[in-house]
């Protein structure tokens, strides 16, 4: 059993006192959180298969949360699992003011022990309305312990619609999280396999043999003829790049208007291609009554397929029109699909991977202060490759990081969260900026990437052909940055070239994102050959301990994660002891259980 389930660690010496002090507040019976989430592990049937599954509020997906801008929201997360830790990450939200609320174990907080709970404090800034989601950040739990999170527009949204619909994409396996993780960490390496199916809003018909037909059903998305909807697409996937299309709904049906919670100018698309961690909103223009009568039907398939995988996994949902047409022809008894069966043949021919999907095409709806190349103060290269020896490792700059596991050398598993270490001993754990600059961006002592508030940094992800594999393995990686969003400067095949980047950027206005794709462009190249790049620019404005990692869960287990420190000690460590003491120990007083209420710092008092 790993340390992440059993850890008890002594305190390190405290070296420097932070500058401010707040009193803790006990969240006893008189305290009422705005939202309550309970994480359990249940034996449930998914798409016809029984599986022990991590769930939030006994729901798959978890309930959709809706929160306002500019208001403190308290979300209580109960860990009701018997022998596993959990955290909750609010994917895409930047929790700069509230340092222990990002939900990254061994980076920003201790995980929540079994039979404990933690009160997360969130407050979104003005202008952050959009589509997000939330998920556990421990092990493989995020494949199922996840749900949509919507930050509401304070006024009417910029695009008028008749309503909204959510398309929440997940995958599922006929193996438990523990089995999948154990195979990934094994020596010799054992690949746990491709998913057994897609879940669309929690429903599916398994591509594996069904043993419980009561849960073999297609999800239904109801709409009305002639109306325009906002469709929110959430890529809550573990592994696969998703390609999704709507049967018999061609050009003019979909226009992208939001990417990762940033409004864009309308951009027409034929299909939705979405990676793990990405979100899009699109205007969906429904067919008219006349079109439905002409086609003689009210139901259409939504088809989703995996891309850049050795096996293409395909599943469906149903787009169902209400029978409200008064065109002189009733369709009530016609054109309805059975929900307990897939179509005999795929109704849509979806395209292969669109490498560079929406690159250089999206434009921000509002000015976003994009920094030019002349404003960039520093560039950090992130050289990405797989290394297979006894273990199978994904490495960045010849190193890897994981919060839990059985790592060989060249993978860091810290003894305690970096933010906790900084609060305890700034002298020992604050990374050396000058050393990091001279070592390509990473501090050799702490293994973290420090940046200064006010910098404009450029991060270049360059993929290389893998070593130790038979064919220089490449993969497609959805890179996610915690904290402040990045300007997506774009990507391309082969080797990164700054002159090529600037040429591609000419006349463009990049959008802000938090998750963008590093494509492979081909399946393999000779070991060490450069193939595929992606560039970010970031205005460093939000102090904190932030992760930058591939959002493929298997790759995270295999080391494809980095930790970044934004700001100096005085920027990050703002509240001193004894107030934060309960956050600095595994199972400390900031974590409640049945015997005591948590003692919590209300960090919004610093606002």
Coordinates of C-alpha atoms in Angstrom, one line a residue:
X1 CA 0.0 0.0 0.0
X2 CA 1.5 3.3 -1.1
X3 CA 2.5 6.2 1.2
X4 CA -0.3 8.3 -0.2
X5 CA -2.8 6.1 1.7
X6 CA -0.8 5.7 4.9
X7 CA 1.6 8.6 5.2
X8 CA 2.5 10.3 8.5
X9 CA 5.5 12.6 8.3
X10 CA 7.2 14.8 10.9
X11 CA 7.5 18.5 10.5
X12 CA 10.6 20.2 9.1
X13 CA 12.2 23.2 10.7
X14 CA 10.6 26.5 10.0
X15 CA 13.0 29.1 8.7
X16 CA 11.3 32.3 7.9
X17 CA 8.1 33.8 9.2
X18 CA 5.5 35.0 6.7
X19 CA 4.4 38.6 6.9
X20 CA 0.6 38.3 7.7
X21 CA -1.4 36.5 10.3
X22 CA -5.1 35.4 10.3
X23 CA -7.1 33.6 12.9
X24 CA -8.5 30.2 12.1
X25 CA -12.3 29.7 12.1
X26 CA -13.9 26.5 13.2
X27 CA -16.3 25.1 10.6
X28 CA -18.6 23.5 13.1
X29 CA -22.4 22.8 13.0
X30 CA -23.2 26.5 12.4
X31 CA -21.1 26.6 9.2
X32 CA -23.0 25.6 6.0
X33 CA -20.9 25.0 2.9
X34 CA -22.4 26.1 -0.4
X35 CA -21.8 22.7 -2.0
X36 CA -21.2 19.3 -0.5
X37 CA -19.5 16.5 -2.5
X38 CA -19.0 13.0 -1.2
X39 CA -16.5 10.7 -2.8
X40 CA -17.1 6.9 -2.5
X41 CA -16.1 3.8 -4.2
X42 CA -19.0 1.7 -5.4
X43 CA -19.7 -1.5 -7.4
X44 CA -21.8 -0.2 -10.2
X45 CA -22.8 -1.2 -13.7
X46 CA -21.6 1.0 -16.5
X47 CA -22.7 0.4 -20.0
X48 CA -23.5 -3.2 -19.1
X49 CA -20.3 -3.9 -17.2
X50 CA -19.8 -4.1 -13.4
X51 CA -16.9 -2.2 -12.0
X52 CA -15.7 -0.9 -8.7
X53 CA -15.7 2.8 -9.4
X54 CA -14.8 6.1 -7.7
X55 CA -17.9 8.3 -7.7
X56 CA -18.9 11.8 -6.5
X57 CA -22.3 12.0 -4.9
X58 CA -23.0 8.5 -6.3
X59 CA -23.3 9.9 -9.8
X60 CA -21.6 9.3 -13.1
X61 CA -20.7 11.9 -14.2
X62 CA -20.8 13.9 -11.0
X63 CA -23.4 16.6 -10.6
X64 CA -22.9 19.8 -12.6
X65 CA -21.8 22.7 -10.4
X66 CA -22.8 26.3 -11.2
X67 CA -21.0 29.1 -9.3
X68 CA -21.0 32.9 -9.8
X69 CA -18.1 35.2 -10.5
X70 CA -16.6 37.3 -7.8
X71 CA -18.2 35.5 -4.8
X72 CA -16.5 33.2 -2.3
X73 CA -17.8 29.7 -2.6
X74 CA -17.1 26.9 -0.1
X75 CA -17.2 23.4 -1.3
X76 CA -16.9 20.6 1.2
X77 CA -15.4 17.4 -0.1
X78 CA -15.9 14.2 2.0
X79 CA -13.6 11.3 1.4
X80 CA -15.8 8.4 2.3
X81 CA -13.5 5.8 0.7
X82 CA -12.1 3.2 3.1
X83 CA -8.4 3.2 2.1
X84 CA -7.7 5.8 -0.5
X85 CA -6.9 9.5 -0.5
X86 CA -8.6 12.1 -2.7
X87 CA -8.3 15.7 -3.7
X88 CA -10.5 17.8 -5.9
X89 CA -9.1 20.0 -8.6
X90 CA -11.2 22.7 -10.2
X91 CA -9.9 22.3 -13.7
X92 CA -9.2 25.7 -15.4
X93 CA -9.8 27.9 -12.3
X94 CA -6.8 29.8 -11.0
X95 CA -6.9 29.7 -7.2
X96 CA -4.1 32.1 -6.6
X97 CA -5.6 33.9 -3.6
X98 CA -6.5 30.6 -1.8
X99 CA -3.3 28.6 -1.8
X100 CA -4.5 25.2 -0.6
X101 CA -7.5 25.0 -2.9
X102 CA -6.0 23.9 -6.2
X103 CA -6.4 20.2 -5.3
X104 CA -3.0 18.9 -6.4
X105 CA -1.6 16.4 -4.0
X106 CA 2.1 16.8 -3.2
X107 CA 2.1 20.2 -5.0
X108 CA -0.4 22.5 -3.3
X109 CA -1.9 20.4 -0.5
X110 CA -1.9 17.1 1.4
X111 CA -4.6 14.8 0.1
X112 CA -7.8 14.2 2.1
X113 CA -7.3 11.0 4.1
X114 CA -10.0 8.4 4.3
X115 CA -13.0 9.3 6.4
X116 CA -12.0 13.0 6.5
X117 CA -13.3 16.1 4.7
X118 CA -11.8 19.3 3.4
X119 CA -13.4 22.7 2.8
X120 CA -12.2 24.2 -0.5
X121 CA -12.5 27.9 -0.9
X122 CA -13.1 29.2 -4.4
X123 CA -13.6 32.7 -5.8
X124 CA -13.5 33.3 -9.5
X125 CA -12.5 36.7 -10.9
X126 CA -14.5 39.0 -13.1
X127 CA -14.4 37.8 -16.7
X128 CA -13.9 34.1 -15.9
X129 CA -17.4 32.9 -16.8
X130 CA -17.3 29.8 -18.9
X131 CA -17.0 26.0 -19.0
X132 CA -14.8 24.2 -16.6
X133 CA -14.9 20.8 -14.8
X134 CA -13.7 19.3 -11.6
X135 CA -12.1 16.0 -10.8
X136 CA -10.0 14.1 -8.4
X137 CA -6.3 14.5 -8.8
X138 CA -5.2 11.2 -7.2
X139 CA -4.1 8.2 -9.3
X140 CA -6.7 7.1 -11.9
X141 CA -9.7 8.4 -10.0
X142 CA -10.3 11.3 -12.4
X143 CA -11.6 8.8 -15.1
X144 CA -14.9 8.6 -13.2
X145 CA -14.7 11.0 -10.2
X146 CA -15.5 14.1 -12.3
X147 CA -18.2 16.5 -13.3
X148 CA -18.9 19.7 -15.2
X149 CA -18.4 23.1 -13.5
X150 CA -20.0 26.2 -15.0
X151 CA -19.0 29.8 -13.9
X152 CA -22.1 31.8 -14.7
X153 CA -22.1 35.0 -16.7
X154 CA -23.0 37.9 -14.5
X155 CA -25.0 39.5 -17.3
X156 CA -26.5 38.0 -20.4
X157 CA -23.9 36.0 -22.3
X158 CA -22.6 37.6 -25.5
X159 CA -24.4 35.0 -27.7
X160 CA -28.1 34.7 -27.6
X161 CA -29.4 31.1 -27.4
X162 CA -32.6 29.2 -26.5
X163 CA -30.8 27.1 -23.9
X164 CA -27.8 25.0 -23.4
X165 CA -26.8 21.4 -23.4
X166 CA -23.7 19.6 -22.1
X167 CA -21.9 16.8 -23.8
X168 CA -19.6 15.3 -21.1
X169 CA -17.1 12.7 -22.6
X170 CA -15.5 10.0 -20.5
X171 CA -14.0 6.5 -21.2
X172 CA -14.3 3.4 -19.1
X173 CA -12.4 0.2 -18.6
X174 CA -13.3 -3.3 -17.4
X175 CA -10.5 -3.0 -14.8
X176 CA -10.3 -1.1 -11.6
X177 CA -8.2 2.0 -11.1
X178 CA -5.8 0.0 -8.9
X179 CA -5.3 -2.7 -11.5
X180 CA -4.6 -0.1 -14.2
X181 CA -2.1 1.8 -12.1
X182 CA -0.4 -1.4 -11.0
X183 CA 0.1 -2.4 -14.6
X184 CA 1.5 1.0 -15.5
X185 CA 4.0 0.9 -12.7
X186 CA 5.0 -2.8 -13.2
X187 CA 8.4 -4.0 -14.4
X188 CA 8.3 -5.3 -17.0
X189 CA 5.8 -2.8 -18.2
X190 CA 2.2 -4.0 -18.9
X191 CA -0.1 -1.8 -20.9
X192 CA -3.6 -1.9 -19.3
X193 CA -5.2 -1.7 -22.7
X194 CA -7.6 0.6 -24.6
X195 CA -10.9 1.7 -23.1
X196 CA -13.9 -0.5 -23.5
X197 CA -16.1 2.3 -24.5
X198 CA -17.0 6.0 -24.4
X199 CA -19.4 7.5 -22.0
X200 CA -21.5 10.4 -23.2
X201 CA -23.2 12.0 -20.2
X202 CA -22.6 8.8 -18.3
X203 CA -24.3 6.4 -20.6
X204 CA -23.0 3.9 -23.2
X205 CA -23.4 0.4 -24.6
X206 CA -20.1 -1.4 -23.9
X207 CA -17.9 -2.8 -26.6
X208 CA -17.1 -5.5 -24.0
X209 CA -19.5 -8.3 -23.3
X210 CA -22.4 -6.9 -21.4
X211 CA -23.4 -8.6 -18.2
X212 CA -26.1 -6.2 -17.0
X213 CA -28.4 -5.1 -19.8
X214 CA -30.2 -2.6 -17.5
X215 CA -27.4 -0.1 -18.0
X216 CA -26.9 -0.6 -21.7
X217 CA -28.4 2.5 -23.0
X218 CA -27.6 5.5 -25.2
X219 CA -27.7 9.0 -23.8
X220 CA -30.4 11.2 -25.2
X221 CA -29.9 14.9 -25.8
X222 CA -33.3 16.6 -26.3
X223 CA -33.7 19.7 -28.4
X224 CA -36.5 21.5 -30.3
X225 CA -36.7 22.3 -34.0
X226 CA -35.6 25.6 -35.3
X227 CA -33.8 26.7 -32.1
X228 CA -30.2 27.6 -31.4
X229 CA -28.4 26.1 -28.4
X230 CA -25.2 26.5 -26.6
X231 CA -23.5 23.0 -26.6
X232 CA -20.8 22.7 -23.9
X233 CA -18.3 20.0 -24.8
X234 CA -16.2 18.7 -21.9
X235 CA -13.2 16.4 -22.6
X236 CA -13.1 14.6 -19.3
X237 CA -11.3 11.7 -20.8
X238 CA -8.4 9.7 -19.4
X239 CA -6.5 8.6 -22.6
X240 CA -8.1 9.3 -26.0
X241 CA -8.3 12.2 -28.3
X242 CA -12.0 12.4 -29.2
X243 CA -13.6 13.0 -32.6
X244 CA -17.3 13.8 -32.5
X245 CA -19.9 14.5 -35.1
X246 CA -23.7 14.9 -35.6
X247 CA -25.4 12.7 -38.1
X248 CA -26.8 14.7 -41.1
X249 CA -25.9 18.0 -39.5
X250 CA -23.5 19.6 -41.9
X251 CA -21.6 22.9 -42.3
X252 CA -23.5 25.8 -40.6
X253 CA -24.7 23.7 -37.7
X254 CA -21.8 24.3 -35.3
X255 CA -19.8 27.4 -34.5
X256 CA -17.2 27.5 -31.8
X257 CA -17.7 30.4 -29.4
X258 CA -15.7 29.4 -26.4
X259 CA -12.4 27.6 -25.7
X260 CA -11.4 26.7 -22.2
X261 CA -13.7 29.3 -20.6
X262 CA -12.7 32.2 -23.0
X263 CA -15.2 33.5 -25.5
X264 CA -14.1 33.6 -29.1
X265 CA -15.5 35.0 -32.3
X266 CA -17.7 32.5 -34.0
X267 CA -15.8 29.9 -36.0
X268 CA -17.6 27.3 -38.0
X269 CA -16.6 23.6 -37.7
X270 CA -17.9 20.4 -39.1
X271 CA -16.7 18.2 -36.2
X272 CA -15.6 18.6 -32.6
X273 CA -12.1 17.3 -31.8
X274 CA -11.3 17.5 -28.1
X275 CA -8.5 16.2 -25.9
X276 CA -8.4 15.4 -22.2
X277 CA -9.0 18.5 -20.2
X278 CA -10.2 20.7 -23.0
X279 CA -13.6 22.4 -23.2
X280 CA -15.5 24.1 -26.1
X281 CA -18.8 25.8 -26.4
X282 CA -20.5 25.9 -29.8
X283 CA -23.6 27.4 -31.2
X284 CA -25.8 24.5 -32.4
X285 CA -28.4 25.4 -34.9
X286 CA -31.2 22.8 -34.9
X287 CA -33.0 21.7 -38.0
X288 CA -36.3 23.3 -38.9
X289 CA -39.6 21.6 -39.0
X290 CA -39.5 21.6 -42.8
X291 CA -36.1 19.9 -42.8
X292 CA -37.3 17.3 -40.4
X293 CA -40.4 16.5 -42.4
X294 CA -38.4 16.3 -45.5
X295 CA -36.0 13.8 -43.9
X296 CA -38.9 11.9 -42.2
X297 CA -37.2 11.6 -38.8
X298 CA -36.7 13.1 -35.4
X299 CA -33.7 11.2 -34.1
X300 CA -30.1 11.5 -35.2
X301 CA -26.9 9.8 -33.9
X302 CA -24.1 11.6 -32.2
X303 CA -21.0 9.6 -33.0
X304 CA -17.7 9.7 -31.1
X305 CA -14.5 7.9 -32.0
X306 CA -10.9 7.8 -30.5
X307 CA -8.0 9.2 -32.5
X308 CA -4.3 8.5 -32.4
X309 CA -4.8 5.2 -30.7
X310 CA -3.9 1.7 -32.0
X311 CA -7.6 0.7 -31.8
X312 CA -10.4 3.1 -32.6
X313 CA -13.1 3.0 -30.0
X314 CA -16.6 4.1 -31.2
X315 CA -19.8 4.9 -29.3
X316 CA -23.0 6.8 -29.8
X317 CA -25.7 9.0 -28.2
X318 CA -29.0 10.2 -29.6
X319 CA -29.9 13.8 -30.6
X320 CA -33.7 13.8 -30.2
X321 CA -36.0 16.5 -31.6
X322 CA -39.2 17.2 -29.8
X323 CA -42.3 16.4 -31.9
X324 CA -43.5 20.0 -32.0
X325 CA -43.8 20.4 -35.8
X326 CA -47.2 21.5 -37.1
X327 CA -46.3 21.2 -40.7
X328 CA -49.2 18.9 -41.6
X329 CA -47.2 15.7 -41.1
X330 CA -46.9 14.0 -37.8
X331 CA -43.5 12.3 -37.1
X332 CA -44.5 11.0 -33.7
X333 CA -44.5 7.3 -34.8
X334 CA -41.6 7.7 -37.1
X335 CA -37.9 8.4 -36.9
X336 CA -37.3 7.3 -33.3
X337 CA -34.2 5.2 -32.4
X338 CA -34.0 2.4 -29.9
X339 CA -31.9 3.5 -26.9
X340 CA -30.7 0.0 -26.1
X341 CA -28.8 -0.7 -29.3
X342 CA -26.1 0.8 -31.4
X343 CA -26.6 1.4 -35.1
X344 CA -25.8 -1.5 -37.3
X345 CA -23.3 0.6 -39.3
X346 CA -21.6 3.9 -38.4
X347 CA -23.8 6.6 -39.8
X348 CA -21.0 9.2 -40.0
X349 CA -17.6 9.0 -41.7
X350 CA -15.5 11.0 -39.3
X351 CA -12.2 12.4 -40.5
X352 CA -8.8 11.2 -39.2
X353 CA -6.9 13.3 -36.6
X354 CA -6.9 17.0 -37.5
X355 CA -3.4 17.9 -36.4
X356 CA -3.5 21.5 -35.4
X357 CA -7.3 21.6 -34.9
X358 CA -8.4 25.2 -34.5
X359 CA -4.7 26.4 -34.4
X360 CA -4.4 29.9 -35.7
X361 CA -8.2 29.9 -36.4
X362 CA -9.8 31.0 -33.2
X363 CA -9.9 34.7 -32.4
X364 CA -10.6 36.2 -28.9
X365 CA -14.0 37.9 -28.6
X366 CA -12.4 40.6 -26.4
X367 CA -8.9 42.0 -26.4
X368 CA -6.6 39.8 -24.3
X369 CA -3.3 41.6 -24.1
X370 CA -1.3 39.0 -26.1
X371 CA 2.5 39.5 -25.6
X372 CA 4.7 39.9 -28.6
X373 CA 7.9 38.1 -29.0
X374 CA 9.8 41.3 -28.0
X375 CA 8.1 41.2 -24.6
X376 CA 9.2 37.6 -23.8
X377 CA 11.8 37.7 -21.1
X378 CA 12.8 34.0 -21.0
X379 CA 12.2 30.8 -22.9
X380 CA 11.9 27.4 -21.3
X381 CA 12.3 24.2 -23.4
X382 CA 10.2 21.2 -22.4
X383 CA 11.8 18.2 -24.2
X384 CA 9.4 15.3 -24.1
X385 CA 10.1 11.7 -24.9
X386 CA 9.4 8.2 -23.7
X387 CA 12.1 6.0 -22.3
X388 CA 11.6 2.3 -22.0
X389 CA 14.0 0.2 -20.1
X390 CA 12.7 -2.0 -17.2
X391 CA 10.0 0.6 -16.7
X392 CA 8.1 2.6 -19.2
X393 CA 8.6 6.3 -18.4
X394 CA 7.5 9.6 -19.9
X395 CA 10.1 12.2 -19.2
X396 CA 10.5 16.0 -19.5
X397 CA 14.0 17.3 -19.8
X398 CA 15.2 13.8 -18.8
X399 CA 13.2 13.8 -15.6
X400 CA 9.7 12.9 -14.4
X401 CA 7.4 13.6 -11.5
X402 CA 4.5 11.7 -9.9
X403 CA 2.6 12.3 -6.7
X404 CA 2.3 8.6 -5.9
X405 CA 3.8 5.3 -7.1
X406 CA 6.8 3.1 -7.2
X407 CA 9.2 5.2 -9.2
X408 CA 12.6 4.2 -10.5
X409 CA 15.4 6.7 -10.6
X410 CA 14.8 9.9 -12.6
X411 CA 11.2 10.2 -11.3
X412 CA 10.6 12.5 -8.3
X413 CA 8.0 11.6 -5.7
X414 CA 8.2 14.3 -3.0
X415 CA 8.0 13.6 0.7
X416 CA 5.4 16.3 1.2
X417 CA 3.7 19.0 -0.9
X418 CA 6.0 21.7 -2.2
X419 CA 3.7 24.4 -0.9
X420 CA 3.8 22.8 2.6
X421 CA 7.6 22.7 2.4
X422 CA 7.7 26.4 1.5
X423 CA 5.5 27.2 4.5
X424 CA 7.7 25.2 6.8
X425 CA 11.2 26.1 5.5
X426 CA 11.5 28.7 2.8
X427 CA 15.3 28.7 2.9
X428 CA 15.6 25.0 2.2
X429 CA 12.8 24.7 -0.4
X430 CA 12.5 27.9 -2.3
X431 CA 14.0 27.1 -5.7
X432 CA 17.1 29.1 -6.8
X433 CA 16.0 31.2 -9.7
X434 CA 19.5 31.8 -11.1
X435 CA 20.4 28.1 -10.9
X436 CA 17.2 27.3 -12.7
X437 CA 17.9 29.8 -15.5
X438 CA 21.4 28.3 -16.0
X439 CA 19.9 24.8 -16.1
X440 CA 17.2 25.4 -18.8
X441 CA 14.5 26.5 -16.4
X442 CA 14.6 23.8 -13.7
X443 CA 16.2 24.2 -10.3
X444 CA 18.4 21.1 -9.9
X445 CA 17.9 21.0 -6.1
X446 CA 14.1 21.1 -5.8
X447 CA 13.3 19.8 -9.3
X448 CA 10.8 22.7 -9.8
X449 CA 10.5 25.5 -12.4
X450 CA 10.7 28.9 -10.7
X451 CA 9.4 32.1 -12.5
X452 CA 9.1 35.6 -11.2
X453 CA 5.9 37.7 -11.1
X454 CA 6.0 40.1 -14.0
X455 CA 7.9 37.9 -16.3
X456 CA 6.6 37.0 -19.8
X457 CA 7.8 33.5 -20.4
X458 CA 7.6 31.3 -23.5
X459 CA 7.3 27.5 -22.9
X460 CA 8.2 25.3 -25.9
X461 CA 7.1 21.7 -25.8
X462 CA 9.2 19.6 -28.2
X463 CA 8.5 15.9 -28.7
X464 CA 11.4 13.5 -29.6
X465 CA 11.3 10.0 -30.8
X466 CA 11.4 7.6 -27.8
X467 CA 14.4 5.6 -26.6
X468 CA 14.3 1.9 -25.7
X469 CA 11.3 1.2 -27.9
X470 CA 11.3 -0.6 -31.2
X471 CA 10.0 2.3 -33.2
X472 CA 10.8 5.6 -31.5
X473 CA 7.3 5.8 -30.0
X474 CA 5.4 9.1 -30.3
X475 CA 2.1 10.1 -28.8
X476 CA -0.4 12.9 -28.7
X477 CA -0.3 14.9 -25.4
X478 CA -2.9 17.3 -24.0
X479 CA -0.7 19.7 -22.0
X480 CA -2.5 21.4 -19.1
X481 CA -1.3 24.3 -17.0
X482 CA -2.7 25.1 -13.6
X483 CA -3.0 28.7 -12.5
X484 CA -3.0 31.5 -15.0
X485 CA -4.0 30.6 -18.5
X486 CA -1.5 30.6 -21.3
X487 CA -1.7 32.2 -24.8
X488 CA -1.7 29.4 -27.3
X489 CA 0.9 30.4 -29.8
X490 CA 0.3 27.2 -31.8
X491 CA 2.1 24.1 -32.9
X492 CA 3.5 22.2 -35.8
X493 CA 5.3 19.1 -37.0
X494 CA 9.0 18.4 -37.0
X495 CA 11.4 20.7 -35.0
X496 CA 10.4 23.9 -33.4
X497 CA 11.7 27.0 -35.1
X498 CA 11.1 30.5 -33.6
X499 CA 11.1 32.1 -37.1
X500 CA 8.5 29.6 -38.2
X501 CA 6.4 30.4 -35.2
X502 CA 6.4 34.2 -35.9
X503 CA 5.6 33.5 -39.5
X504 CA 2.5 31.5 -38.5
X505 CA 1.5 34.2 -36.0
X506 CA 1.6 37.0 -38.5
X507 CA -1.8 38.8 -38.5
X508 CA -3.2 36.4 -35.8
X509 CA -4.4 37.1 -32.3
X510 CA -3.9 33.9 -30.1
X511 CA -6.6 32.9 -27.6
X512 CA -6.0 32.1 -23.9
X513 CA -6.3 28.4 -23.0
X514 CA -5.4 26.1 -20.2
X515 CA -5.1 22.8 -22.2
X516 CA -3.6 22.5 -25.7
X517 CA -2.5 19.6 -27.8
X518 CA 1.0 18.5 -28.6
X519 CA 0.3 16.3 -31.7
X520 CA 2.5 13.5 -32.8
X521 CA 1.8 13.9 -36.6
X522 CA 3.0 10.4 -37.2
X523 CA 3.2 7.3 -35.0
X524 CA 7.0 6.9 -34.8
X525 CA 10.3 8.3 -35.9
X526 CA 13.9 7.3 -35.2
X527 CA 14.9 7.7 -31.5
X528 CA 15.9 11.2 -30.7
X529 CA 14.4 12.8 -33.8
X530 CA 12.3 15.9 -33.2
X531 CA 8.7 15.5 -34.2
X532 CA 5.9 17.9 -33.0
X533 CA 5.9 21.1 -31.0
X534 CA 3.6 23.4 -29.1
X535 CA 4.3 26.9 -27.8
X536 CA 2.8 28.8 -24.9
X537 CA 3.3 32.4 -23.7
X538 CA 2.4 33.3 -20.1
X539 CA 2.2 36.6 -18.3
X540 CA 3.2 35.6 -14.8
X541 CA 0.7 37.3 -12.5
X542 CA -0.6 34.7 -10.1
X543 CA 1.7 33.5 -7.3
X544 CA 1.5 29.9 -6.2
X545 CA 2.6 26.3 -6.7
X546 CA 1.2 25.2 -10.1
X547 CA 1.4 22.0 -12.0
X548 CA 2.1 21.8 -15.8
X549 CA 1.5 18.3 -17.0
X550 CA 0.2 16.0 -19.7
X551 CA -3.5 15.4 -18.9
X552 CA -3.5 11.8 -20.1
X553 CA -3.9 10.0 -16.8
X554 CA -1.7 7.1 -17.8
X555 CA 1.1 9.5 -18.7
X556 CA 0.7 11.3 -15.4
X557 CA 1.2 8.0 -13.6
X558 CA 4.3 7.4 -15.8
X559 CA 6.0 10.7 -14.8
X560 CA 4.8 13.3 -17.3
X561 CA 4.3 16.1 -14.8
X562 CA 6.2 19.2 -13.7
X563 CA 5.9 21.7 -10.8
X564 CA 6.2 25.4 -11.2
X565 CA 6.8 28.0 -8.5
X566 CA 5.3 31.4 -9.5
X567 CA 6.7 34.2 -7.3
X568 CA 9.1 34.6 -4.4
X569 CA 8.4 33.5 -0.8
X570 CA 6.8 36.8 0.1
X571 CA 4.4 36.4 -2.9
X572 CA 3.4 32.8 -2.0
X573 CA 3.6 32.5 1.8
X574 CA 1.3 35.2 3.0
X575 CA -0.2 33.7 6.2
X576 CA 1.9 32.4 9.1
X577 CA 1.6 30.0 11.9
X578 CA -0.3 29.0 13.9
X579 CA -3.1 29.8 11.4
X580 CA -1.9 27.5 8.6
X581 CA -0.5 24.7 10.9
X582 CA -3.5 22.5 10.2
X583 CA -2.7 22.6 6.5
X584 CA 0.9 21.5 6.9
X585 CA 0.3 18.0 8.2
X586 CA -1.3 15.0 6.6
X587 CA -4.7 14.8 8.3
X588 CA -4.1 18.1 10.2
X589 CA -6.6 20.2 11.9
X590 CA -7.7 21.8 8.6
X591 CA -9.2 18.4 7.7
X592 CA -12.3 17.5 9.6
X593 CA -13.6 14.1 10.5
X594 CA -16.4 12.6 12.7
X595 CA -14.5 13.6 15.9
X596 CA -13.6 17.2 15.2
X597 CA -14.6 20.1 13.0
X598 CA -11.9 21.6 10.8
X599 CA -10.0 24.8 11.7
X600 CA -9.9 26.8 8.5
X601 CA -8.3 30.0 7.3
X602 CA -10.6 32.3 5.4
X603 CA -8.0 33.5 2.9
X604 CA -10.5 35.9 1.3
X605 CA -9.8 38.2 4.3
X606 CA -6.6 39.1 2.5
X607 CA -8.5 40.4 -0.5

